Amino acid sequence: MSTTSTLIQFRLNGEPVSRQVEPHHTLLELVRECGLHGARESCGQGLCGCCTIVVNGQAVTGCIYPAMHAEGAEVGTIEGLEQDGQLDPVQQAFMDAGALQCGFCTPGFILMARQLLQQNSEPSDHEIRHFLAGNLCRCGAYPEIIEAVKLAGQRMRAAA
Amino acid sequence: MNDTNTPERQVGRRIDRLESRSKVTGTADYTHNVVLPRMLHAKIVRSVHAHARILSIDTSAAAAVPGVVKVVTAQDVMRVIPDPHYGPAFHDQPILAIDKVRHIGEPVAVVLSDDVHIAETAAALVSVEYEVLPAVFDEVQAANNTDVLVHDVLRPAGTFPDLKHLAGRKGTNVALDYRLRHGDVKTAFAQAAHVFDHTFRTQQVVHVPLEPMVSIAQPLDRRIIIHTASQSPSFVRLEIARLLGWAENQVQVKTRLLGGGFGAKLYIKLEALAVALALIAHRPVRVALTMEEQFYMITKHATTFRIRSAVDADGRITARHCEVYWNGGAYADIGPRVTQKSGFTAGGPYDIANLDIDSYQVYTNLPPAGAFRGFGITQVVWAYESQADLIAHKLGMDPVAFRRLNLLENGRPHATGTVLKDAGLRLVLDRVASAMDWDKPLDRGTGTVRRGRGIGLGFKALVAPTTSVATITAGGDGSCTLLISTVEMGQGSDTAMAIVAADVLGLRAEDIRVVNPDTDVTPYDMATLGSRSTFSMGNAVKQAAQDLLDKVRALAQEVGLPFEGTRNISTLLKKKFGMQAGTVVGTGSFVPPYQSPDADGRSPDITPNWMVGGTGIEVEVDTETGQFRIVRMENVVDCGTPLNPKVVQTQITGAAIQQLGATFLEKMEFDAEGQLRNASFSEYKIPGILDLPHQMGYAAVDSQQSTGPFGAKGLGESGCFGVASAMAQAIDDAVGVRIVSLPITPEAVYRALAEQRGEPLANTDSTP
């Protein structure tokens, strides 16, 4: 074993995990090695949002986030949203609004949209656009994504 | 008994994509996710020169890095594949560079390791000695000057019947010249009231699908499995079998969902390299590109299009000459087919009695160019629609009125000799105009903020000849499975094909299982490209579903029970086999009519259908800074019957948004030596959510493609066609400056405004 590796412990979607990581390993590599493929490497520079992972309630770009920083953290991925076969309202809204094409960027958008709606359940178009400006969709599903965020907000407000 | 039988029509239902749930839960299956036991990671050492002779490759330092399994060069590749040149149109591209490199970023060597980080570190230690050669970058220069030859001898592949006439030529960089001769252009120009002569340019851009290209080859006993993010699994099998001298059935190609394609993942890309590496290492090898590496793999042709038009006193175009140069980069890829297919319609959707077209695919020392959403159509529309606006302006005509006057009507022969049919050109133009409130006066703004608007209209001849084959099976319980090699890459094809099959079978689309392409299982399809799947595979699927019903009818007769469609398949099978067992198989295939063009580029059957797209754009321009904002954008297509309106909507707007990138954001920037300066998302900006037009509308006109499945035809590209020229016209309409080279950046507008004021700025652009 490498002399530079460190054993870290964290919770992944609520389950305790222990992993040996190297200083150059990213959080994205770590969660993918755990078999969760919803966070993906695309631009590799933290500029597209495909690698979005939630650390202690805060969305981060997993492709440039050191794995070692996950020590002791609550790490959440897109796979953790579905509860007992029930989709999260944001996931459901993305389906209903048809807010996806190839789907590669979709988990990142959903995680960021959830973060927005947790702060502001009735965002304006302008607020949605600015909050999601760090996520890219090469298929151009943006109009439907804006609709999906509004729809999810409406449903979350109605359920509250 | 199948309880999902429904009389409800499936065509036209708003259906969620079949794979939607997997995409929102993060469980969608991409090749990106494939991990195999003992899999090695490959990192590519790339050329740092645009054109150079390789003098030596020193792999010793890299090979000495602990964890490196092997460092591979072309010499190793040739031991497993003696002639390692591949490509769909020309066998011109070596798996790894042999003796010479022809573009920046060309693969020269590969490092293999169990650890991708070790492979990457070691790749930087491979030392290559080059003798730099003169290079050529400009398409017009490369076509007309043979001082620099990118290839000494041309090596046509002849895979496609319509490229067979490509003779192996020497002493030229022109890989294909398509020419059309229709009428008497010379005389018409001599008699014209007005003559217009313009040159328009497009820049080199790149697809950057967010799932970067990835292929994994898995060697087995006397066969190989290739897991690949490919749009054309059938072609990969054929080409790998050819390279290895193996039978097609020894090569199994499996695709999964694609995280975007847009033409980047067509024909053969990383697969040949992955196969060679796997055969060398005797282990599975994963070749996965980073985003940066995608910039060196395949791009969209830069073009120079000189368009000359003769116009009579009433504003009718009487003659046109089109001269289009396509910058194909160092390897032909599918460029020659782009040159020919887009050459067909380079004259525009207008009724022009005299039309000459010369379309040239040119080799240069830039990264290769291939197919990119539109297959060359966006480049030609940019030129002919930009000129349409300039002509209308010069003649004092309304741009929409000028187009209406000249439009090619259904029933009239196109310049190639093929009669236009089921093409909603007028419907689309009128719909864009009404959506833009074209007949109402525009608020033109005041002071330093000015408004303008423009409309662009394009059309495309669907690619032919092509073959699609489909199979549908019904199992012992009567449930149906559709086997096709069409690749789901975000365009909604799995759902569209399930809709076609379900409509014939009296089932719900959601109850049809669509199997991802696997060449051991799913039958041949030419490729998922050029908006051909809805029409070509749709027809094959429809036929397969009808064949399945015929087989069920025969089975009912055989076992002496009534035929009830798919309703009682399980009863029939149980009667025949005495238990829940057996399979009923229906097959279908589709080859659209096509006749190769003659020596004059003409044919009565150049295409089975015409796709149409139009865009209206309203902009607001700041005359002090050149900054602009799209206030409004309307996109309209003719896709025949919309099979699934929910997906049709996203395809129209998505295509238009993607084309906005090439219109005002994206450009691969090369320096004088051919070095790419912006190969990452930090400097190469694709459209983000903030780039969306303030207001955006879409529509599909009420139309039918009589030969399509349930009246449908493709639409994945149509939303792109009219975007760029509409933008140029809107800016011209607002502030009176005309941009003739893409992209239309605020800087380009600012420079044009400065020139208009008589205060031109110094040019700092060193792009070759």
Coordinates of C-alpha atoms in Angstrom, one line a residue, chain A residues 24-26 29 32 37-45 47-48 50 78-79 81-82 85-87 90-92 94-107 109-110 125-126 128-130 132-146, chain B residues 16-17 19-21 23-28 30 32-33 35 115-117 206-212 258-260 262 290-291 372-373 488-491 646 649-651 653-655 657-658 661 666 680-682 684-694 696:
Chain A
H24 CA -4.7 13.2 -5.5
H25 CA -8.0 11.3 -5.4
T26 CA -11.1 13.3 -5.9
E29 CA -13.5 9.1 -7.9
R32 CA -17.8 6.2 -8.2
H37 CA -22.4 6.4 -11.1
G38 CA -24.8 9.3 -10.9
A39 CA -22.0 11.8 -10.5
R40 CA -19.9 11.9 -13.6
E41 CA -16.7 13.4 -14.8
S42 CA -17.1 15.6 -17.8
C43 CA -15.1 18.9 -18.1
G44 CA -12.8 17.9 -15.2
Q45 CA -12.4 21.5 -14.2
L47 CA -17.2 24.1 -14.7
C48 CA -20.0 21.9 -16.0
C50 CA -21.9 16.9 -14.0
I78 CA -28.4 11.7 -6.7
E79 CA -28.8 8.0 -5.8
L81 CA -32.8 11.0 -3.1
E82 CA -35.3 8.3 -4.0
G85 CA -39.4 3.9 -4.5
Q86 CA -40.7 7.5 -4.3
L87 CA -38.9 10.1 -6.3
V90 CA -37.4 17.7 -8.0
Q91 CA -36.7 14.3 -9.7
Q92 CA -40.4 13.9 -10.5
F94 CA -37.7 16.9 -14.2
M95 CA -39.5 13.8 -15.6
D96 CA -42.8 15.6 -15.9
A97 CA -41.4 18.7 -17.5
G98 CA -39.3 16.6 -19.9
A99 CA -36.2 18.4 -18.6
L100 CA -33.6 16.0 -19.9
Q101 CA -32.3 14.6 -23.1
C102 CA -29.1 12.5 -22.9
G103 CA -29.4 12.7 -19.1
F104 CA -25.6 13.0 -18.4
C105 CA -25.9 16.4 -16.7
T106 CA -29.3 15.7 -15.1
P107 CA -28.2 14.5 -11.6
F109 CA -29.0 19.9 -12.3
I110 CA -31.4 18.1 -9.9
D125 CA -36.8 32.8 -13.7
H126 CA -33.9 35.2 -13.1
I128 CA -33.2 30.0 -11.4
R129 CA -31.0 31.0 -14.2
H130 CA -28.4 32.5 -12.0
L132 CA -27.9 27.1 -12.3
A133 CA -25.4 29.1 -14.3
G134 CA -22.6 26.6 -13.3
N135 CA -24.3 23.6 -14.8
L136 CA -24.0 22.9 -18.5
C137 CA -26.4 20.9 -20.7
R138 CA -25.0 20.3 -24.2
C139 CA -28.4 19.1 -25.4
G140 CA -29.9 22.5 -24.5
A141 CA -32.7 21.3 -22.3
Y142 CA -32.6 24.6 -20.4
P143 CA -36.2 25.9 -21.1
E144 CA -37.6 22.6 -19.7
I145 CA -35.2 22.6 -16.8
I146 CA -36.5 26.1 -15.8
Chain B
D16 CA -42.0 10.4 -20.9
R17 CA -38.8 8.9 -22.4
E19 CA -35.4 5.8 -19.7
S20 CA -36.5 8.9 -17.9
R21 CA -36.6 7.4 -14.4
K23 CA -31.8 9.4 -15.8
V24 CA -33.3 11.3 -12.9
T25 CA -32.2 8.7 -10.4
G26 CA -28.6 8.6 -11.6
T27 CA -28.8 4.9 -12.5
A28 CA -28.8 5.4 -16.3
Y30 CA -23.6 4.7 -19.9
H32 CA -18.7 5.8 -19.0
N33 CA -19.7 3.5 -16.1
V35 CA -15.6 -1.4 -15.3
D115 CA -4.1 3.1 -12.4
V116 CA -5.2 5.9 -14.6
H117 CA -3.2 8.5 -12.7
V206 CA -16.4 21.0 -31.5
H207 CA -19.2 18.8 -30.3
V208 CA -18.1 18.3 -26.7
P209 CA -20.7 15.7 -25.7
L210 CA -20.7 15.8 -21.9
E211 CA -20.0 12.1 -21.7
P212 CA -16.5 12.3 -23.3
L258 CA -24.9 7.9 -24.9
G259 CA -24.3 11.1 -22.9
G260 CA -24.7 13.1 -26.0
F262 CA -24.2 15.2 -32.0
T290 CA -10.8 13.9 -21.2
M291 CA -12.8 16.9 -22.2
F372 CA -21.9 17.7 -36.5
R373 CA -25.7 18.0 -36.1
E488 CA -30.4 6.4 -27.8
M489 CA -28.3 9.5 -27.2
G490 CA -30.8 11.9 -25.9
Q491 CA -32.9 12.3 -29.0
K646 CA -43.0 15.9 -25.5
Q649 CA -40.4 20.2 -28.2
T650 CA -37.0 19.5 -26.6
Q651 CA -35.5 18.5 -29.9
T653 CA -35.4 24.1 -28.8
G654 CA -32.3 22.0 -28.0
A655 CA -31.1 22.1 -31.5
I657 CA -29.8 26.4 -28.4
Q658 CA -26.9 24.3 -29.5
G661 CA -23.2 28.3 -29.5
E666 CA -17.8 29.0 -29.9
S680 CA -11.3 23.4 -22.3
F681 CA -14.5 24.8 -20.9
S682 CA -12.6 27.5 -19.1
Y684 CA -14.2 27.5 -24.9
K685 CA -17.7 28.6 -23.9
I686 CA -20.7 26.5 -24.9
P687 CA -24.2 27.9 -24.3
G688 CA -25.2 28.0 -20.6
I689 CA -28.5 28.8 -19.1
L690 CA -27.7 32.5 -19.0
D691 CA -27.3 32.5 -22.8
L692 CA -30.9 31.5 -23.3
P693 CA -33.0 34.0 -25.3
H694 CA -35.3 36.0 -23.0
M696 CA -38.3 31.4 -26.8

